Short mmCIF file of C-alpha atoms and ligand atoms in Angstrom, two decimals:
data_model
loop_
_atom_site.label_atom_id
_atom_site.label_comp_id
_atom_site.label_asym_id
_atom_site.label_seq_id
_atom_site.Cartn_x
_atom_site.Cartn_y
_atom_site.Cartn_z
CA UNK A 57 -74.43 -114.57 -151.10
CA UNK A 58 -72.73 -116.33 -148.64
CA UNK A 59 -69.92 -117.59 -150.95
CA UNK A 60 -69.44 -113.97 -152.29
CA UNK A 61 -69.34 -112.54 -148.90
CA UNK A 62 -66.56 -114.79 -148.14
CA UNK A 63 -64.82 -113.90 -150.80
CA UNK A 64 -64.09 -110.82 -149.31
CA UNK A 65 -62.48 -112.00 -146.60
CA UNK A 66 -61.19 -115.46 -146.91
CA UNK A 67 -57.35 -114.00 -147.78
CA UNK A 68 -57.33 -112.79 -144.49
CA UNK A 69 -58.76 -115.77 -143.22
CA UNK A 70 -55.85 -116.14 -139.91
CA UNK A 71 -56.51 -112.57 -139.20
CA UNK A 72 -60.23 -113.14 -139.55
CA UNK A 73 -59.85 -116.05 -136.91
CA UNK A 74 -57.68 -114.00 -134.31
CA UNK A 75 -60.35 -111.67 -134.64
CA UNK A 76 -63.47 -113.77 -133.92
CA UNK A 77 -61.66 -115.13 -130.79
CA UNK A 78 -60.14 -111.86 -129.16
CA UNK A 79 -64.20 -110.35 -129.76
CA UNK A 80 -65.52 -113.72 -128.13
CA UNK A 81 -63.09 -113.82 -125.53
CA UNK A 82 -63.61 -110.27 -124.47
CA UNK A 83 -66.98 -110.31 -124.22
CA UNK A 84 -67.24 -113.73 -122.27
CA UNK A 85 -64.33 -114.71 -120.79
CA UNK A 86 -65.69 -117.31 -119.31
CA UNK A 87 -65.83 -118.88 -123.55
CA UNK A 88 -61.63 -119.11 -123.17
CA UNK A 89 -61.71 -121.85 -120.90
CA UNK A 90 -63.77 -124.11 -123.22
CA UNK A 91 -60.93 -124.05 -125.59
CA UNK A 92 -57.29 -125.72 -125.31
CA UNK A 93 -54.64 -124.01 -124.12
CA UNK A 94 -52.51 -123.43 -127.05
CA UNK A 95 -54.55 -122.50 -129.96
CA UNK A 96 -52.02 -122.41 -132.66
CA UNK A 97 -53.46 -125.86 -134.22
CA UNK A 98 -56.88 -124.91 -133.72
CA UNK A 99 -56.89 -121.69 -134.07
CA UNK A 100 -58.67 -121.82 -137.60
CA UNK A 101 -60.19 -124.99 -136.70
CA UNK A 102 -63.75 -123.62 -135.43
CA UNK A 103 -64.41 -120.11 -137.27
CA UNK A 104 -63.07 -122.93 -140.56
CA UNK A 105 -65.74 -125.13 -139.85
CA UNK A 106 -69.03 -123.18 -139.36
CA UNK A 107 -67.88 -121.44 -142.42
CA UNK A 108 -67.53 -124.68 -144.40
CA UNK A 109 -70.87 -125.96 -142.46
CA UNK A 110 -72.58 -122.43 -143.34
CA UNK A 111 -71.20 -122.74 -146.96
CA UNK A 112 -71.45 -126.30 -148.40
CA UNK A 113 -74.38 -127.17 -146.15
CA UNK A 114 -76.65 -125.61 -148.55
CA UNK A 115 -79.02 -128.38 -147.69
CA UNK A 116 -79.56 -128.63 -143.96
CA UNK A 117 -82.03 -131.52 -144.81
CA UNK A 118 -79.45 -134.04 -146.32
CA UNK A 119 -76.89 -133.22 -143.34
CA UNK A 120 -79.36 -133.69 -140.88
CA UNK A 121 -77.93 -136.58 -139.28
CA UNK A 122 -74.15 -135.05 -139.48
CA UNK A 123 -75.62 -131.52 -137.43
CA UNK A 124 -77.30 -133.64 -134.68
CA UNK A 125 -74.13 -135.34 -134.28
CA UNK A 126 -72.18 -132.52 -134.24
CA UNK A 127 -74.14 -130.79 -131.32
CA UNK A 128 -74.58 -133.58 -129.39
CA UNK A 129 -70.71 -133.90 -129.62
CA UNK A 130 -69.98 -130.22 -128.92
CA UNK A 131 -71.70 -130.86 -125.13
CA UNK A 132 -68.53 -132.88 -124.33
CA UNK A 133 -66.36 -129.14 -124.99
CA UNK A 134 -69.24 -127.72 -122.72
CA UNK A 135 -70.92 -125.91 -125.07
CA UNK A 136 -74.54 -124.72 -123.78
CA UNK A 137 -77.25 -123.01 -125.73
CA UNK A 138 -76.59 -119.54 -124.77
CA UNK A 139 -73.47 -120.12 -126.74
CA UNK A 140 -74.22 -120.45 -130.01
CA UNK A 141 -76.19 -116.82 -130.08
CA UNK A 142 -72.59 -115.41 -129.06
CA UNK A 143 -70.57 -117.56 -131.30
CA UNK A 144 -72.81 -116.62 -134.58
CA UNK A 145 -72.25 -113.00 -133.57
CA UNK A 146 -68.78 -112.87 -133.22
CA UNK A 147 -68.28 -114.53 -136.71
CA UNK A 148 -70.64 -112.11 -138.35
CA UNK A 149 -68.74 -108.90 -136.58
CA UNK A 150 -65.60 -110.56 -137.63
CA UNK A 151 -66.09 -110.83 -141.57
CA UNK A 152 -67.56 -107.52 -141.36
CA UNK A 153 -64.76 -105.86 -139.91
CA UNK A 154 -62.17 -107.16 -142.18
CA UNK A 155 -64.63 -106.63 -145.57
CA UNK A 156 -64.92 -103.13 -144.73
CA UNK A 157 -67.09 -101.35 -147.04
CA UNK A 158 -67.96 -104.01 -149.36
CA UNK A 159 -69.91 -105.43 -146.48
CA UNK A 160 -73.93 -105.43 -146.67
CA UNK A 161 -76.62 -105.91 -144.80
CA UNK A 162 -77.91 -108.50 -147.01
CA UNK A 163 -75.25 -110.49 -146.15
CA UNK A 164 -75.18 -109.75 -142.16
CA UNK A 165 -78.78 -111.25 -143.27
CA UNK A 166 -77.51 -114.50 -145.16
CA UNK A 167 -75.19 -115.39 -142.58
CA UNK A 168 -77.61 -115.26 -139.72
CA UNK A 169 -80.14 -116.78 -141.34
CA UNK A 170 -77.98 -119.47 -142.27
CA UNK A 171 -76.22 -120.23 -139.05
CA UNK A 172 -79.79 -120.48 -137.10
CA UNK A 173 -80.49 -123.50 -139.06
CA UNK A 174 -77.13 -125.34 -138.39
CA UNK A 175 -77.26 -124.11 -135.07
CA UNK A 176 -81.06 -125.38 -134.89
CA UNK A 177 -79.95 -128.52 -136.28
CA UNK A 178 -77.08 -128.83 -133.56
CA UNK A 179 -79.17 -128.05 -130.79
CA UNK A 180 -81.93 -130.62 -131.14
CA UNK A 181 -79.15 -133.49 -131.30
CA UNK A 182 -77.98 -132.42 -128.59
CA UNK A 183 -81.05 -132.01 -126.84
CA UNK A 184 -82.29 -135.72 -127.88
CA UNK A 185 -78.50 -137.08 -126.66
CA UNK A 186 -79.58 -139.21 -123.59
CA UNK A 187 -75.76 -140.44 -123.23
CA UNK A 188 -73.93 -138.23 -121.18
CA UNK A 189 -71.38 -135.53 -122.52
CA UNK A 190 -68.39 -137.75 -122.12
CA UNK A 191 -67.53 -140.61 -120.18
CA UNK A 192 -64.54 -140.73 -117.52
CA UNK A 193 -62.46 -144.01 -117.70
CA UNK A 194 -59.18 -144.98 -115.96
CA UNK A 195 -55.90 -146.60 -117.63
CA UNK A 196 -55.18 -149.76 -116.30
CA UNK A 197 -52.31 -150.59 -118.81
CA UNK A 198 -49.95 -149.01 -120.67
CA UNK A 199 -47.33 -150.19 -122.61
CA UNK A 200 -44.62 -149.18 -125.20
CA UNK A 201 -44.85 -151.23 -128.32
CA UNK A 202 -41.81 -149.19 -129.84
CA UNK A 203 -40.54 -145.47 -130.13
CA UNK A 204 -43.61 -143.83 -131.63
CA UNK A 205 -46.59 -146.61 -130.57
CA UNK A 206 -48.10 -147.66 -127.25
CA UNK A 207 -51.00 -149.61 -126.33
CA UNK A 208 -53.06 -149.01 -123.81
CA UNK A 209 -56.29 -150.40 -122.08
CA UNK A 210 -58.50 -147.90 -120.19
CA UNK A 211 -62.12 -148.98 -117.99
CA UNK A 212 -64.78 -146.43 -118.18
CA UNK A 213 -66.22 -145.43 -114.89
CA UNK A 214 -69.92 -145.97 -116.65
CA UNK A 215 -70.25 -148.60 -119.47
CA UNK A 216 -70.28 -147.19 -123.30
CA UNK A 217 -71.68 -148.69 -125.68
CA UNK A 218 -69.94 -149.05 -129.16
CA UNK A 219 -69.82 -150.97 -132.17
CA UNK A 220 -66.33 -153.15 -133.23
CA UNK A 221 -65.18 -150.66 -136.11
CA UNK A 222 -65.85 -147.45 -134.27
CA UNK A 223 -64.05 -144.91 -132.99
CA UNK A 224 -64.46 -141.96 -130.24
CA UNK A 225 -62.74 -138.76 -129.66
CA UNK A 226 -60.48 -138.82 -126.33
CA UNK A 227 -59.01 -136.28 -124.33
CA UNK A 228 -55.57 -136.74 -121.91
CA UNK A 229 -57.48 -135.02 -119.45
CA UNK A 230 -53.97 -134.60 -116.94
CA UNK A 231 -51.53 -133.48 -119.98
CA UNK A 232 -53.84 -131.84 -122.47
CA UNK A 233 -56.98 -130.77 -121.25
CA UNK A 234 -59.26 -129.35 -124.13
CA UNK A 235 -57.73 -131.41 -126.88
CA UNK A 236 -59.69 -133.65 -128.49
CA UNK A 237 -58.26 -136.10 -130.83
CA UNK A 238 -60.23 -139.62 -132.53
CA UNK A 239 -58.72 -142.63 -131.87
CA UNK A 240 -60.21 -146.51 -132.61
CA UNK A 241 -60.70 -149.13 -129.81
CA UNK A 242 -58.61 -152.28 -131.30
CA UNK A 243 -61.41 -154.86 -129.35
CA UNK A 244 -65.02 -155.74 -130.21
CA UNK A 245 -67.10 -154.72 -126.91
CA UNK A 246 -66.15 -156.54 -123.50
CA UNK A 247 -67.93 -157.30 -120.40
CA UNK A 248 -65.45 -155.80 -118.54
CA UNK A 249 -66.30 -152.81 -120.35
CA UNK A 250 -62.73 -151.97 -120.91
CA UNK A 251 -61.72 -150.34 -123.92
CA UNK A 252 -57.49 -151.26 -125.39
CA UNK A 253 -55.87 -148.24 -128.23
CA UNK A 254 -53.10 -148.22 -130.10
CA UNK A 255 -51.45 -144.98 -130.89
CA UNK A 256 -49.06 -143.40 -132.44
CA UNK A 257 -47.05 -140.38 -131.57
CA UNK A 258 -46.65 -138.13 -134.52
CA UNK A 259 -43.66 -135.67 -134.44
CA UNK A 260 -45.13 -132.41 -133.13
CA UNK A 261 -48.64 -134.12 -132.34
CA UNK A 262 -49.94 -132.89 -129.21
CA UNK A 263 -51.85 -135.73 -127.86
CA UNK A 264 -50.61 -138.74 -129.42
CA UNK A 265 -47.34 -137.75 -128.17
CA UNK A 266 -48.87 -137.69 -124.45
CA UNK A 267 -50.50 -140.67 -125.04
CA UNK A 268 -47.22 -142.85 -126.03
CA UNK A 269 -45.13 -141.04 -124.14
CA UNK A 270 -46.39 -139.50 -120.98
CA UNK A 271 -49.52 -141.37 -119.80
CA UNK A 272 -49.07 -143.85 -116.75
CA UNK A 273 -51.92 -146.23 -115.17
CA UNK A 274 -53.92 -144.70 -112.88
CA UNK A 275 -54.64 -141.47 -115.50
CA UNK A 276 -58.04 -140.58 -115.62
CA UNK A 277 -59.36 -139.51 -119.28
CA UNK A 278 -62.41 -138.19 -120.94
CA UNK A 279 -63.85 -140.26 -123.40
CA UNK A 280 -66.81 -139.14 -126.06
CA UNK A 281 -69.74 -140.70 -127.49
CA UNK A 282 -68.61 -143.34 -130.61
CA UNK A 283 -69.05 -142.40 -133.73
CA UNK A 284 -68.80 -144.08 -137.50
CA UNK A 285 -69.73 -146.46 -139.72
CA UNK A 286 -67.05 -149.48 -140.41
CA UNK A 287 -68.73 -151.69 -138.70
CA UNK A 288 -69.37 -155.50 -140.00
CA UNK A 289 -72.76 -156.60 -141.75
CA UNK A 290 -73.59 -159.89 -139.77
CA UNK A 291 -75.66 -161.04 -143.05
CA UNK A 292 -72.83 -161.08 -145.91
CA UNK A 293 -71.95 -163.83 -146.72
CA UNK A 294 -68.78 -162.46 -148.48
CA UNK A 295 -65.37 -163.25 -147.71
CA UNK A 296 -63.60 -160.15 -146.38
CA UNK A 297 -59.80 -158.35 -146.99
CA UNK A 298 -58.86 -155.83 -143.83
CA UNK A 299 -56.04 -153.43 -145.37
CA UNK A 300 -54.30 -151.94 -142.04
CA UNK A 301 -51.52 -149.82 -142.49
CA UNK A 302 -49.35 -148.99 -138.89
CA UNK A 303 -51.92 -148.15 -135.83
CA UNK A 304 -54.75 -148.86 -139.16
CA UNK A 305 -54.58 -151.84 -137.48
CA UNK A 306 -56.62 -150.93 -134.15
CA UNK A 307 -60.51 -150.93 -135.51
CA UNK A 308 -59.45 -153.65 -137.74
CA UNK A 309 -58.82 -155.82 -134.85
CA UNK A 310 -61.73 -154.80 -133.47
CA UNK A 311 -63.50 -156.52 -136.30
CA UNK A 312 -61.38 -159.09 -136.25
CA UNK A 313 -62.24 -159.63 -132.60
CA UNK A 314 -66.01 -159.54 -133.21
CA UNK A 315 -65.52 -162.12 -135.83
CA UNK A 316 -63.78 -164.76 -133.76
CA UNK A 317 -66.88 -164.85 -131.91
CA UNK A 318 -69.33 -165.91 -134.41
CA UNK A 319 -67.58 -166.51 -137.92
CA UNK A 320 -67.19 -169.81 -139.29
CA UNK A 321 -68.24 -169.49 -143.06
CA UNK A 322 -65.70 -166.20 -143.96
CA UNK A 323 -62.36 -166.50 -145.35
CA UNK A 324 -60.81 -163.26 -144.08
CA UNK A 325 -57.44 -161.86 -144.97
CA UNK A 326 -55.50 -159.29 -143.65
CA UNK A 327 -52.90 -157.06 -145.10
CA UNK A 328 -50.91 -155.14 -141.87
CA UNK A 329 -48.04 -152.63 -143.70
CA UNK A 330 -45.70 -150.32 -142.15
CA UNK A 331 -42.66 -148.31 -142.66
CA UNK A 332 -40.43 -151.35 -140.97
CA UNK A 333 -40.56 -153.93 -139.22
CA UNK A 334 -40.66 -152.66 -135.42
CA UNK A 335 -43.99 -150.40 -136.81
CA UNK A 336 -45.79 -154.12 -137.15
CA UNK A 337 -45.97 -153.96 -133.10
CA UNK A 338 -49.14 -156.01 -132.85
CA UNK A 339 -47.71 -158.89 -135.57
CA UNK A 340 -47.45 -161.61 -132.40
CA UNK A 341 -50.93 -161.15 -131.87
CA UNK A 342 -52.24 -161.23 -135.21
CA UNK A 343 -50.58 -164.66 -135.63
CA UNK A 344 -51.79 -165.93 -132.38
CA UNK A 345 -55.14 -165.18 -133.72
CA UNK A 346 -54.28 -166.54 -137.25
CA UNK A 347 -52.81 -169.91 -135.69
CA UNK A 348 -55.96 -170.40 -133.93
CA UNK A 349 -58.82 -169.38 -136.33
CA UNK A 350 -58.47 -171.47 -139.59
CA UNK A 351 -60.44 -169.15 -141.37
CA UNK A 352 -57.99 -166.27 -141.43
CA UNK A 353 -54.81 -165.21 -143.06
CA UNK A 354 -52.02 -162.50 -141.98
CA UNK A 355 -50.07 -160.87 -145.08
CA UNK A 356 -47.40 -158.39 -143.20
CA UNK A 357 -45.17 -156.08 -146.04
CA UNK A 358 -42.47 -153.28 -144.88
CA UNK A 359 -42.27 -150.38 -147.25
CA UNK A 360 -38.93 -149.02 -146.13
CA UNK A 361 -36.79 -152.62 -144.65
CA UNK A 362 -35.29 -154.09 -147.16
CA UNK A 363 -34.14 -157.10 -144.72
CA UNK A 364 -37.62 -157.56 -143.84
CA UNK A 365 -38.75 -161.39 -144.66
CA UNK A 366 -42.64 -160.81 -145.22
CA UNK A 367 -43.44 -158.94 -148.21
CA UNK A 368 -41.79 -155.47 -149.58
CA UNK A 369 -43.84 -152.39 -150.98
CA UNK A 370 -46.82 -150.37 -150.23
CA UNK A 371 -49.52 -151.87 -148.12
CA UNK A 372 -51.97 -150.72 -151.02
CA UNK A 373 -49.35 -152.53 -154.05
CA UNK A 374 -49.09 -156.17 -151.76
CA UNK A 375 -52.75 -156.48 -152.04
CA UNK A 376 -53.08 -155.88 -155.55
CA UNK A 377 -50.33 -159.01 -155.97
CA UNK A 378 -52.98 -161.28 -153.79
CA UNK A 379 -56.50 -161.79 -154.96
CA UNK A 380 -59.06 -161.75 -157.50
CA UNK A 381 -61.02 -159.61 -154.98
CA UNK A 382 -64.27 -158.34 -156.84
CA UNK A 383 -66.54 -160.62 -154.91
CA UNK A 384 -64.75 -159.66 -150.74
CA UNK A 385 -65.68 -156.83 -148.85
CA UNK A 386 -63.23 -154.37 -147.79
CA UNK A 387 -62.21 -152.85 -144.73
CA UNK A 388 -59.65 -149.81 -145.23
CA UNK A 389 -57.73 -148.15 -141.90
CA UNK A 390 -54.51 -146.15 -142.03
CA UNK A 391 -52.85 -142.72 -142.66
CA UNK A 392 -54.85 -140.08 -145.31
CA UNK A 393 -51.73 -141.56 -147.76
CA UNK A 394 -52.43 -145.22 -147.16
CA UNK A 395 -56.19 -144.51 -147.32
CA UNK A 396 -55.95 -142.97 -150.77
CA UNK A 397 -53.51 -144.97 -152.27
CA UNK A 398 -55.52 -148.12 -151.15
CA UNK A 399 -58.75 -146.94 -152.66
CA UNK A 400 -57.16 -146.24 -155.69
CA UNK A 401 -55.79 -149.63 -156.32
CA UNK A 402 -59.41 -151.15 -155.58
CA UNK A 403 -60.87 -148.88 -157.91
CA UNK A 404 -58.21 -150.14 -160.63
CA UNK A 405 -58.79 -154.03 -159.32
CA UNK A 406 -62.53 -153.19 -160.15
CA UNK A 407 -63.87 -153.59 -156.52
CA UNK A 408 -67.38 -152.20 -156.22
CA UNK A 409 -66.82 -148.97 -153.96
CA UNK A 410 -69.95 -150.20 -152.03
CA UNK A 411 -68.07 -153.26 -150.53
CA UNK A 412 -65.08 -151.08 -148.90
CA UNK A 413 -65.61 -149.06 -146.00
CA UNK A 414 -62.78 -146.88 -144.55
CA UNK A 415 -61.29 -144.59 -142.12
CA UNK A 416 -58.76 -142.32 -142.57
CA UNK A 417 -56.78 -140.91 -139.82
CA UNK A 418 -56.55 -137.32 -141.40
CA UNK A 419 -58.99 -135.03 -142.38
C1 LIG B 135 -61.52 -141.78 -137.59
C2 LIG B 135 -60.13 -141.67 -137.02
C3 LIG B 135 -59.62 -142.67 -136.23
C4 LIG B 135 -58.32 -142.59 -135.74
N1 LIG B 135 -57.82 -143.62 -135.00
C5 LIG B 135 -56.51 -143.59 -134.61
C6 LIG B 135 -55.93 -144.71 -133.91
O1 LIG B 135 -56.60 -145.69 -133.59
N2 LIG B 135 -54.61 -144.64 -133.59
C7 LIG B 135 -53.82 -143.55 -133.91
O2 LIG B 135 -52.62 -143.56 -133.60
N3 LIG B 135 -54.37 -142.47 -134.55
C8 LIG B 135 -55.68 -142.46 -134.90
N4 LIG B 135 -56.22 -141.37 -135.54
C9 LIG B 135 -55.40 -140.13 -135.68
C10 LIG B 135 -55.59 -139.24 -134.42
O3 LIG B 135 -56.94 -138.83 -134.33
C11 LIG B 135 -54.76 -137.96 -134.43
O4 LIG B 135 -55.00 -137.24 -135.62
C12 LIG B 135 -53.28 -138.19 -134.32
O5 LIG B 135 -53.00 -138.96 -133.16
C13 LIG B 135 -52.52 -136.85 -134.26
O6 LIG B 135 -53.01 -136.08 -133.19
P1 LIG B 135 -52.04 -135.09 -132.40
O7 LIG B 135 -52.84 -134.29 -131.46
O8 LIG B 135 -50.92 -135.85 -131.83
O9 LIG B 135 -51.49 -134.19 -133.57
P2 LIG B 135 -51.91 -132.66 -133.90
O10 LIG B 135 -51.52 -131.88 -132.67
O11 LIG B 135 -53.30 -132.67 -134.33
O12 LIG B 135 -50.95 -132.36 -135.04
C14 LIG B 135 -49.76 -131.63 -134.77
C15 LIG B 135 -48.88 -131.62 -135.99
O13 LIG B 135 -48.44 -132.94 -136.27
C16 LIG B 135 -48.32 -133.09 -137.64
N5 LIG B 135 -49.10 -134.23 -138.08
C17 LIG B 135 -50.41 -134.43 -137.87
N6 LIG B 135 -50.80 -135.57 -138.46
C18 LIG B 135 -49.70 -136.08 -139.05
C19 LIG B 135 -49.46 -137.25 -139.80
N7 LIG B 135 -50.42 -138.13 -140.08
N8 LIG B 135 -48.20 -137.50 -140.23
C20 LIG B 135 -47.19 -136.61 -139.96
N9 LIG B 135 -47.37 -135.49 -139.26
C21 LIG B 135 -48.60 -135.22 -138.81
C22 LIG B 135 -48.83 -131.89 -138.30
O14 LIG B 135 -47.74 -131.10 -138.76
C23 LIG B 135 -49.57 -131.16 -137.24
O15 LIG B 135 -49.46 -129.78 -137.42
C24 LIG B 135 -57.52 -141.45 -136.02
C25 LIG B 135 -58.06 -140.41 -136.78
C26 LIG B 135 -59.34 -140.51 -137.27
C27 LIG B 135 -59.88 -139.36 -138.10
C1 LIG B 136 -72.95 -123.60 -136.39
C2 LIG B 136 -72.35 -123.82 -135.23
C3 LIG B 136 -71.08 -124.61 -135.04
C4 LIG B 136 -70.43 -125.45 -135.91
C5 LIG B 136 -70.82 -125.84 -137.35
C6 LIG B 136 -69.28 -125.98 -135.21
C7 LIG B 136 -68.37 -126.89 -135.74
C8 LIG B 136 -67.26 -127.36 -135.09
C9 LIG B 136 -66.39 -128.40 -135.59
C10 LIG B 136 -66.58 -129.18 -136.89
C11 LIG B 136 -65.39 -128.56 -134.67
C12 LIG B 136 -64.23 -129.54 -134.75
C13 LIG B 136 -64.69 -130.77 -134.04
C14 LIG B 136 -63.62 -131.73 -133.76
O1 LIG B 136 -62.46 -131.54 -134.13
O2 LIG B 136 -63.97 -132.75 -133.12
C15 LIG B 136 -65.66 -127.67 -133.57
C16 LIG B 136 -64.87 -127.59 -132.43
C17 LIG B 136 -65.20 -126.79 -131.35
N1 LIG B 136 -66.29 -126.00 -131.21
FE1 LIG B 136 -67.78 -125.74 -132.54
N2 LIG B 136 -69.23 -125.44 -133.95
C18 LIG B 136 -70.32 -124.60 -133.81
C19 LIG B 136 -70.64 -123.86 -132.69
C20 LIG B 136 -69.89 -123.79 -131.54
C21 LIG B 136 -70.24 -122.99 -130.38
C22 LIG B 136 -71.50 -122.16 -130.24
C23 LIG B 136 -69.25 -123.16 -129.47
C24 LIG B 136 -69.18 -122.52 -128.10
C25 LIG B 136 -68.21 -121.79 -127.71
C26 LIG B 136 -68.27 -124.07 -130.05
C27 LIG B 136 -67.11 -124.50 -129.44
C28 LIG B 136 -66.23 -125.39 -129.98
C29 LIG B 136 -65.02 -125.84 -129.27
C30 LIG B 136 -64.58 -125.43 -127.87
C31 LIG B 136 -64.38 -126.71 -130.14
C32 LIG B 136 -63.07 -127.47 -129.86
C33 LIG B 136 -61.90 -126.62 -129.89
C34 LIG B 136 -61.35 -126.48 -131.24
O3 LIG B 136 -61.22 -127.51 -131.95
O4 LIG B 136 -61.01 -125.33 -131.58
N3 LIG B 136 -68.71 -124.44 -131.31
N4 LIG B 136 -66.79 -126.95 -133.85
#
């Protein structure tokens, strides 16, 4: 019911959205200022995902761990219980109004019904959360790597706790409040707490181009719980291959990092690729750390610099030159493209999918 109740509207689904907000926003202002200030990016991005939750969440049960997440996440926009009665409302009013008569109270029924569990689900994560919302932390370095990267090192005001292979979701509190955007801490925890990124500004992006471009030490920024899974498994035993295409290369450090401080028995190669050669801004480090540990290897390739001196191609091609690799684990971090392309060459090298673990930096 809930798929053929969408079907109604989901041509319409832009006018559907500017709907949902201008009924939410009327009848609670005080709901606009949870949300950024331009909303042409995200302006699907909410009503799109309940309706994907409400629709391929048929099983609350097996996404049970996803929902709580999700809630206890949404506290950092400032979302409170009251909100989610309104919220569920508004989308309901808004797929009825643009149905028109099709529309029936069967599926006003589904709908409801539906969103109460998710929104159950959400609620008791967040309730059970004892972090708090978000964390504020200051930049204490910043620096320009090249035209499009930066890396920067900010110290939370309280200490947060991740894992080396994580990432969090970040805000540039002074340039673009309400935007929140993931981004992967390129060291394995500290005691000094502080946290170093690397980021790249994409053409029109709205916070990575702050990031690179406009944010100075002293900035104060919001920082959100971490979240995901490519973390290391102290007990294997196997040798390991970290793929990193372009800023890819932040949680892989990370591991890297965490490894220096109590590996001795891995071999561990890593394959760093980029567009050309300036994109490899982290390369002196890398070799610092490969002159130093015995145990690990730097491969560096350039896709589009034919003068380059390390290897030429894909990122995802180089590795499939190096090798056998059925017996390594994997560790995959890049763009959606270099992602892909990289699992796809595994898959043809025979790699078991459950040694590589991945993140891509797209949906
Ligand atoms: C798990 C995870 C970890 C991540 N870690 C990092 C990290 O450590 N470092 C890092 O630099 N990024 C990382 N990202 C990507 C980051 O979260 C943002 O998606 C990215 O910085 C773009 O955000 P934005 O606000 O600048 O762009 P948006 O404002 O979201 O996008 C604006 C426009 O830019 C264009 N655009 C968006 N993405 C791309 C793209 N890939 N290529 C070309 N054009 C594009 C689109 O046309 C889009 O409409 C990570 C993403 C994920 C999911
Ligand atoms: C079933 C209930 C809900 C689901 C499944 C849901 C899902 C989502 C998802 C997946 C995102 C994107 C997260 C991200 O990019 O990090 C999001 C963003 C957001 N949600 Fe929700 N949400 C729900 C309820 C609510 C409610 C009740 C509010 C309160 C107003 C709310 C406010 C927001 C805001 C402010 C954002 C960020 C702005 C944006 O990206 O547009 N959400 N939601």
């Amino acid at each position: 019911m809930l798929k053929e109740s969408w079907s109604l509207v989901e041509e319409h689904q832009d006018k559907v959205a500017g709907y949902f907000y201008a009924r939410l926003f009327l009848s609670h202002p005080d709901l606009r200022e949870l949300f950024p200030v331009h909303m042409d990016v995200q302006r699907t991005r909410l009503l799109g995902a309940i309706v994907t939750a409400v629709q391929t969440l048929e099983d609350p049960e097996r996404f049970d761990d996803y929902l709580r997440a999700l809630g206890r996440d949404h506290r950092k926009f400032h979302v409170v219980p009251e909100h989610y009665e309104v919220v569920g409302g508004a989308l309901i009013e808004s797929m009825r109004a643009f149905a028109g008569e099709q529309w029936g109270v069967e599926y006003d029924q589904a709908w409801a019904d539906a969103y109460a569990v998710i929104a159950a689900k959400m609620l008791s994560g967040a309730d059970a959360d004892q972090n708090p919302p978000y964390w504020y932390g200051e930049v204490v370095q910043h620096e320009r790597r090249s035209r499009d990267i930066a890396v920067f090192t900010v110290l939370p005001l309280q200490p947060l706790e991740f894992r080396a292979g994580q990432y969090l979701s970040l805000e540039a509190t002074r340039y673009q409040p309400r935007l929140w955007r993931t981004y992967s801490p390129a060291n394995a925890p500290r005691r000094d707490n502080t946290l170093e990124f690397h980021v790249r500004a994409l053409g029109a992006g709205w916070v990575s181009s702050a990031l690179v471009r406009k944010l100075q030490v002293g900035d104060m920024i919001k920082l959100a719980a971490p979240m995901g899974s490519m973390t290391l498994d102290r007990r294997s035993t196997r040798d390991a291959v970290f793929v990193a295409g372009g800023t890819g290369l932040a949680p892989i450090k990370s591991l890297l990092e965490e490894l220096t401080r109590y590996n001795r028995t891995r071999w561990v190669h890593v394959f760093f690729g980029a567009r050309t050669r300036e994109d490899l801004y982290d390369l002196a480090d890398l070799n610092r750390l490969a002159a130093r540990y015995p145990w690990l290897s730097v491969v560096t390739a350039c896709s589009d610099d034919p003068g380059f001196a390390g290897e030429q191609g894909n990122i995802s091609d180089v590795v499939a030159r190096y090798g056998p690799w059925n017996e390594h684990d994997f560790f995959v971090s890049g763009s959606g493209a270099m992602v892909k392309s990289t699992l796809r060459t595994l898959a043809e090298l025979q790699v078991p999918s459950i040694r590589v673990k991945y993140d891509a930096f797209s949906d």
